[in-house]
Tab-separated table of C-alpha atoms in Angstrom:
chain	number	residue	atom	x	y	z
B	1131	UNK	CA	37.336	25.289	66.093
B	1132	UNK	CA	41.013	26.844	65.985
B	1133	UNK	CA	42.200	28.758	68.684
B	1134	UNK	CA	41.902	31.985	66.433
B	1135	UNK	CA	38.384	31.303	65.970
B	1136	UNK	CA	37.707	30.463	69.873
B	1137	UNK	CA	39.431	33.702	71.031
B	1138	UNK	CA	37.021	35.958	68.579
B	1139	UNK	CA	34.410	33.617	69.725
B	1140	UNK	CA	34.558	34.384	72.953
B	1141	UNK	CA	35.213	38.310	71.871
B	1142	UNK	CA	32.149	38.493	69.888
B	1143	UNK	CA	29.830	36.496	72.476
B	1144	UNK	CA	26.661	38.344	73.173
B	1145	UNK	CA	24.579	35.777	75.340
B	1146	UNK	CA	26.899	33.058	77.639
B	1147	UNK	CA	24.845	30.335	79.126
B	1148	UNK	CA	25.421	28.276	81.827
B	1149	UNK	CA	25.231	24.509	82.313
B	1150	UNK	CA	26.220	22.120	84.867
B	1151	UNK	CA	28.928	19.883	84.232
B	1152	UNK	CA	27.358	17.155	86.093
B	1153	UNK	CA	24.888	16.886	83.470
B	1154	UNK	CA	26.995	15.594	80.489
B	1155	UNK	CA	22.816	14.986	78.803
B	1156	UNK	CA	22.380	18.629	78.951
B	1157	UNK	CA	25.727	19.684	76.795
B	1158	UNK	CA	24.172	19.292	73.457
B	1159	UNK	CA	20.783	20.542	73.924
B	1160	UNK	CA	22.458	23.758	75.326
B	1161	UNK	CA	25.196	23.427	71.954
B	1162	UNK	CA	21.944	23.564	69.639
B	1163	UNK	CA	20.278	26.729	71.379
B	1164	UNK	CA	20.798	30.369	70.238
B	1165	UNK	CA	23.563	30.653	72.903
B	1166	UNK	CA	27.039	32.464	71.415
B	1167	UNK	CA	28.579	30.590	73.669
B	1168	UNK	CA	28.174	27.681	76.142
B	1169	UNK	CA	29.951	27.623	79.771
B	1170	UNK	CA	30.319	24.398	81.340
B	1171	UNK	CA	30.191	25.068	85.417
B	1172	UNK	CA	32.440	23.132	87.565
B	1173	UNK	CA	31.527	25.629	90.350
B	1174	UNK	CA	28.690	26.827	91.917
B	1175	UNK	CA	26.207	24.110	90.186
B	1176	UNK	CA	27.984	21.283	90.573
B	1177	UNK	CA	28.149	19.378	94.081
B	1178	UNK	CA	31.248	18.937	95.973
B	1179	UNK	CA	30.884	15.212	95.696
B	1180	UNK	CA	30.361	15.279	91.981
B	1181	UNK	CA	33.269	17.987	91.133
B	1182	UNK	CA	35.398	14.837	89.453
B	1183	UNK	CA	33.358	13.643	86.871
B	1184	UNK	CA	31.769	16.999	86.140
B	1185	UNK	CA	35.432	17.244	85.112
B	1186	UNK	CA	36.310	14.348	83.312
B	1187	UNK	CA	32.759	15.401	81.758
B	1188	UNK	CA	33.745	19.017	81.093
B	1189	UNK	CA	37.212	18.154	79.470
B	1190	UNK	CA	35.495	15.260	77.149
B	1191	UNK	CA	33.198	17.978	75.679
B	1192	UNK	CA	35.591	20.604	75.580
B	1193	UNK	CA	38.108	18.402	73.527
B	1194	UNK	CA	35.832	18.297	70.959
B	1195	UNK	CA	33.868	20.858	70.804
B	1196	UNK	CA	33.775	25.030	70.999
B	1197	UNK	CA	32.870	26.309	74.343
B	1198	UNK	CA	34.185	27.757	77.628
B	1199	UNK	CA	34.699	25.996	81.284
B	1200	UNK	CA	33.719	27.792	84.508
B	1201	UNK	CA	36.957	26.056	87.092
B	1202	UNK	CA	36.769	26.138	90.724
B	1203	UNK	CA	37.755	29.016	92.420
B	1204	UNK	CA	41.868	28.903	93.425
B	1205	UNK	CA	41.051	28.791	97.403
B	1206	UNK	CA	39.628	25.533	96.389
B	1207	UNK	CA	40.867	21.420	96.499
B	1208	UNK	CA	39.847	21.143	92.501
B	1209	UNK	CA	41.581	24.237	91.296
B	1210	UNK	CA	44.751	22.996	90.432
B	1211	UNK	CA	43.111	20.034	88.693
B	1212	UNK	CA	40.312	21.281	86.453
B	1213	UNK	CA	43.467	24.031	85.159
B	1214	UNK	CA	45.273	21.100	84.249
B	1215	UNK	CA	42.667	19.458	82.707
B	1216	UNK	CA	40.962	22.260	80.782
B	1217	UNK	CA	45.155	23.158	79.419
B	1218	UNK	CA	45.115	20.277	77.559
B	1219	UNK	CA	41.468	21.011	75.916
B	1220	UNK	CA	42.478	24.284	74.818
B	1221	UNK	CA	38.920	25.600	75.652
B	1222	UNK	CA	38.146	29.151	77.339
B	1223	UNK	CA	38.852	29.409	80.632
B	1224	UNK	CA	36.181	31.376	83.014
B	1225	UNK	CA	38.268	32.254	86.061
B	1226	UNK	CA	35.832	32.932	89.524
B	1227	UNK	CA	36.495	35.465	91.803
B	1228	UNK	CA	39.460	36.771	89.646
B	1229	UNK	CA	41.004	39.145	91.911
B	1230	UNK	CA	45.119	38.211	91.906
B	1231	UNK	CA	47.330	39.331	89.199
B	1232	UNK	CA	50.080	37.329	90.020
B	1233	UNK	CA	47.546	33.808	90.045
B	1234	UNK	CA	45.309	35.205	86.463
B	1235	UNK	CA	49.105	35.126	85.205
B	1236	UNK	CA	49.887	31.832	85.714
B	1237	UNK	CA	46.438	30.587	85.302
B	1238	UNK	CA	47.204	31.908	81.403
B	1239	UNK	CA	50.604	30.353	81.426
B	1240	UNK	CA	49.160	26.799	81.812
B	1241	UNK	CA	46.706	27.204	79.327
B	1242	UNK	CA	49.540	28.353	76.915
B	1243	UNK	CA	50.122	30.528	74.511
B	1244	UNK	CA	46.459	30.523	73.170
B	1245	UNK	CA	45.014	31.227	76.437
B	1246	UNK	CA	41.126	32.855	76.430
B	1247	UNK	CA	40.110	33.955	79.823
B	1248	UNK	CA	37.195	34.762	80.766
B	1249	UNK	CA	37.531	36.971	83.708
B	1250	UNK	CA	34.535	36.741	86.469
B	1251	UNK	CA	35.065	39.724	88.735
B	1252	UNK	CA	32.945	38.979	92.259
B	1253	UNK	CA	35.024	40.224	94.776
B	1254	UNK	CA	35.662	44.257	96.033
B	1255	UNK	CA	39.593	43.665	95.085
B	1256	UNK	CA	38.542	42.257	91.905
B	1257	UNK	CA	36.821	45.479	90.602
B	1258	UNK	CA	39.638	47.947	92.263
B	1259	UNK	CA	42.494	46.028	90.171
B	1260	UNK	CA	39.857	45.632	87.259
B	1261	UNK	CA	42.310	47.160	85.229
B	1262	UNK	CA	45.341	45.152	85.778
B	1263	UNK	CA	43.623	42.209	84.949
B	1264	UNK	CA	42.029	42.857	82.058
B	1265	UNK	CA	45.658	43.744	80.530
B	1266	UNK	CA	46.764	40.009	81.760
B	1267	UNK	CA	48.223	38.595	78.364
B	1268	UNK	CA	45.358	35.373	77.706
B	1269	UNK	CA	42.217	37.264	79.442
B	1270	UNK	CA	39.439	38.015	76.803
B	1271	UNK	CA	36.705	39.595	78.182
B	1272	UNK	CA	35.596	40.490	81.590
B	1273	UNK	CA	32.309	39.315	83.584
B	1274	UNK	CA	30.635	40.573	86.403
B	1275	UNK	CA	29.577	38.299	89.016
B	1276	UNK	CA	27.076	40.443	90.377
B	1277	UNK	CA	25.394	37.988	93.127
B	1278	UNK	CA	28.912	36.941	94.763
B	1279	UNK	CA	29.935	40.957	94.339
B	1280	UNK	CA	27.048	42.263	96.165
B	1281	UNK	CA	27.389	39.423	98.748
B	1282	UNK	CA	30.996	41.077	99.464
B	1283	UNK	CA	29.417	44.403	99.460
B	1284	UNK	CA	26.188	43.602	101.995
B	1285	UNK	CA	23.939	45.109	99.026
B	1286	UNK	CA	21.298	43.965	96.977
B	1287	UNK	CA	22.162	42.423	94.013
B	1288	UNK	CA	19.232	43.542	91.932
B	1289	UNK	CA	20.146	47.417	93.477
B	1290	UNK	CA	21.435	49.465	90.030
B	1291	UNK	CA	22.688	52.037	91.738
B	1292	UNK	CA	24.433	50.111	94.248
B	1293	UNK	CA	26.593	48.312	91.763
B	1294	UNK	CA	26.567	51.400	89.174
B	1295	UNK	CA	30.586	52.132	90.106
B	1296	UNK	CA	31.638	48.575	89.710
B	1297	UNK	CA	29.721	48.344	86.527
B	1298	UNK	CA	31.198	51.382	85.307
B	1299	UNK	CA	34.841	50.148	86.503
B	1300	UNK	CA	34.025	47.128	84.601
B	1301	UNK	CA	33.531	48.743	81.377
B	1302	UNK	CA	36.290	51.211	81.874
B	1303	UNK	CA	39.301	48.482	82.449
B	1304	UNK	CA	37.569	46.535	79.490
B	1305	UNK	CA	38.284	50.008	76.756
B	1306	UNK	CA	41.639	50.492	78.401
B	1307	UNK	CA	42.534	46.897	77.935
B	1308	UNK	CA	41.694	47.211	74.028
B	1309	UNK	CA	38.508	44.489	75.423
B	1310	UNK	CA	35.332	43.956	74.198
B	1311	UNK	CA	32.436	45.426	76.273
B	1312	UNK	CA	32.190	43.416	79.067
B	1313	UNK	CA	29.686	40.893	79.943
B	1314	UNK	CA	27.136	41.426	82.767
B	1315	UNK	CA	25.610	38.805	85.503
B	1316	UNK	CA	22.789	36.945	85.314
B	1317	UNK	CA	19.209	37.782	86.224
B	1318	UNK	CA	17.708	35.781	88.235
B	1319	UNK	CA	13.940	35.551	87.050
B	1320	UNK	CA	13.790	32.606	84.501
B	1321	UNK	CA	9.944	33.528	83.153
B	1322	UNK	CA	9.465	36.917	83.317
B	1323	UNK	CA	11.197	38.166	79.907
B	1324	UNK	CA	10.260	42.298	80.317
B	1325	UNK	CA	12.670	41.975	83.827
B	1326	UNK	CA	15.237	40.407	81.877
B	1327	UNK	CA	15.051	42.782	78.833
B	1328	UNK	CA	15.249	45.706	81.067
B	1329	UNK	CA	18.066	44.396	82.704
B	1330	UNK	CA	19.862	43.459	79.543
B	1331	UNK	CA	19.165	47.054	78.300
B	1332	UNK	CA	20.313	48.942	80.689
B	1333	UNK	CA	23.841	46.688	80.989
B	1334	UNK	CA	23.879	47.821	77.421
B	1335	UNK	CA	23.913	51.578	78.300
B	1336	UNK	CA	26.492	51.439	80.434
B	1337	UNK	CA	28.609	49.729	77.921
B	1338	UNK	CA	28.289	46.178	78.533
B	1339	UNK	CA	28.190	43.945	75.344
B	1340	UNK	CA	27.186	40.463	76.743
B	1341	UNK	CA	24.973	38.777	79.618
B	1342	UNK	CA	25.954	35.448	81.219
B	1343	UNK	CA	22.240	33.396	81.651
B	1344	UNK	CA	21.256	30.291	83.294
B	1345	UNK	CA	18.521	29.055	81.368
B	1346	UNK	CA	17.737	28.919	77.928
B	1347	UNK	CA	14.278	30.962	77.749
B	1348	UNK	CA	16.879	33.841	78.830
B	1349	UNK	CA	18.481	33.688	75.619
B	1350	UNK	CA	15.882	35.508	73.025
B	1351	UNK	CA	15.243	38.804	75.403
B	1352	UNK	CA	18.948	39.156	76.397
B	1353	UNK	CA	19.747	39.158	72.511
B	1354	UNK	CA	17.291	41.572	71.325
B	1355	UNK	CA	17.982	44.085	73.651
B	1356	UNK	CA	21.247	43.748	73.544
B	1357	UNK	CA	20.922	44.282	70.030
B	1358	UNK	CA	21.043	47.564	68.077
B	1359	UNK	CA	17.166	48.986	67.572
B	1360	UNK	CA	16.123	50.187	64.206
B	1361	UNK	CA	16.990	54.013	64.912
B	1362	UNK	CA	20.290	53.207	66.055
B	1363	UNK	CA	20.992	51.413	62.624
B	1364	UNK	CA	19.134	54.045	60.406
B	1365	UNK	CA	21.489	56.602	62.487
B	1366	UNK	CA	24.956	54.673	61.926
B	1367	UNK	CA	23.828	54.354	58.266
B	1368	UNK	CA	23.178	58.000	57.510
B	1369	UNK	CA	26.543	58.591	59.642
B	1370	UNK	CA	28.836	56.293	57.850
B	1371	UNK	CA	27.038	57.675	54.301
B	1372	UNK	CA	27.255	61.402	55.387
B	1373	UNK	CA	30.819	60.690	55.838
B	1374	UNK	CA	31.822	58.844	53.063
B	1375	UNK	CA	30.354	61.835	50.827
B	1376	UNK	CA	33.041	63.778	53.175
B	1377	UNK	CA	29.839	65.383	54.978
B	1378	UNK	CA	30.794	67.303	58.216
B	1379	UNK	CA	27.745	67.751	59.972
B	1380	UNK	CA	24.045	65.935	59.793
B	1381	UNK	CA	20.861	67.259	61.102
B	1382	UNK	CA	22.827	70.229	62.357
B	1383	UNK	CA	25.473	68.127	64.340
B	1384	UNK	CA	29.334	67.691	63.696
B	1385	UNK	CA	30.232	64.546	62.333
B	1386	UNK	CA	33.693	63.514	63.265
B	1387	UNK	CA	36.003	60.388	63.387
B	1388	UNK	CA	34.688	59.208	67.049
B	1389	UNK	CA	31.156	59.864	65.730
B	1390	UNK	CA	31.906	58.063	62.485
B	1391	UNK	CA	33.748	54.661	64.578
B	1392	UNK	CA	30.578	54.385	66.987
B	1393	UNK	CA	28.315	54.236	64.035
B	1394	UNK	CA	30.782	51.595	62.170
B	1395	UNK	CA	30.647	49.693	65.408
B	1396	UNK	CA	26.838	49.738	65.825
B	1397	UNK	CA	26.978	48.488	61.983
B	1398	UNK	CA	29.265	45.681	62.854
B	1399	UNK	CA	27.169	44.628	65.770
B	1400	UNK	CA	24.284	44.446	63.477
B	1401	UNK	CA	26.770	42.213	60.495
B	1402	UNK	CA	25.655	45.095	57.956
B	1403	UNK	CA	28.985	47.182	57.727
B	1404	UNK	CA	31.095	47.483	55.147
């Protein structure tokens, strides 16, 4: 995949799943589910004592084939390393507890020119510079690490309301940054698909465009709801129509041009725009 196609890859990305990179066996089972895209961890689900050959793992996949790399945070003994290593794979770069400017910089000056950064906000100074990373020339798309975030916070992680501000923060920087919706943090039940939908759902309210998931029967539920409904589409289709016959106003409302993008971008979503 070229580097044009990775960065709209990882634009575009709806459902992110995670997979350790200790487990080079699991890389192309996860490569032939639904997943958009597939994040090889060299953090939290990989073992201090296996961190090196989850990286010579990582870096042998991600030569060869499309997908992102979760590094090691940069208060860590393998940061320095796995940026090396993952610069000369030219694969997307998922950054934990991005929070410094000055490091997200440099971390997109290694990778070069074609840089793709994932941003993973989990820390209180994270989501208060929000916006000054997301405008970082290389970073994508930002992700909320909502279990690290509400660690930081002393809240529950599963608490909407608690995490409402940095979610809306999120999706704010993202707009201002000309970024994709950003993508929200996993959920932690694995078999219970309605919890997961109405997670996924209400993410998607707020703005959010992807979910990051950790196993692959998280997949099918975060994609449908994340995923226009019927109404929605029957609504952007009578929108885009009305105004293409230079209509004004349907079913008593005003149709105008902010009106007439949201319904173009609810078509795109759904790969039925023209």
């Amino acid at each position: 995949m070229t580097p044009a196609a990775l960065g709209e890859a990882v634009r575009t990305a709806a459902t992110l799943l995670f997979v350790p990179a200790d487990r080079p066996e699991r890389f192309p089972r996860a490569a032939a589910t639904s997943a958009d895209l597939v994040i090889l961890d060299l953090e939290d689900a990989v073992a201090p004592e296996n961190k090196e050959a989850a990286r010579v793992n990582a870096a042998k996949w991600a030569a060869t084939q499309p997908c992102a790399v979760r590094i090691n945070a940069a208060d860590t003994q393998w940061y320095a390393a796995d940026v090396a290593a993952m610069a000369a794979t030219g694969a997307i770069v998922m950054v934990p507890k991005a929070q410094d400017q000055a490091r997200l910089g440099a971390i997109a000056a290694a990778l070069g020119p074609d840089a793709a950064i994932i941003a993973l906000i989990e820390t209180s100074r994270g989501v208060l510079d929000a916006a000054k990373l997301a405008a970082i020339p290389g970073v994508a798309r930002l992700a909320l690490g909502s279990f690290d975030l509400a660690a930081d916070l002393d809240v529950d992680p599963v608490d909407r309301e608690a995490l409402l501000p940095t979610r809306g923060a999120l999706v704010l920087a993202s707009a201002a940054a000309g970024l994709p919706g950003p993508v929200d943090g996993v959920t932690a039940a694995l078999d219970d698909p309605a919890v997961i939908s109405d997670e996924t759902a209400y993410a998607r309210r707020l703005g959010f465009a992807g979910k990051l998931c950790i196993h692959p029967k998280q997949l099918a539920p975060v994609a449908a709801a994340l995923r226009p409904c019927d109404n929605e589409i029957s609504w952007a289709r009578m929108i885009v129509e009305s105004a293409a016959d230079g209509v004004a106003a349907v079913d008593g409302k005003m149709v105008d041009k902010p009106v007439i993008d949201r319904a173009h971008r609810i078509l795109t979503r759904t790969g039925t725009d023209t």
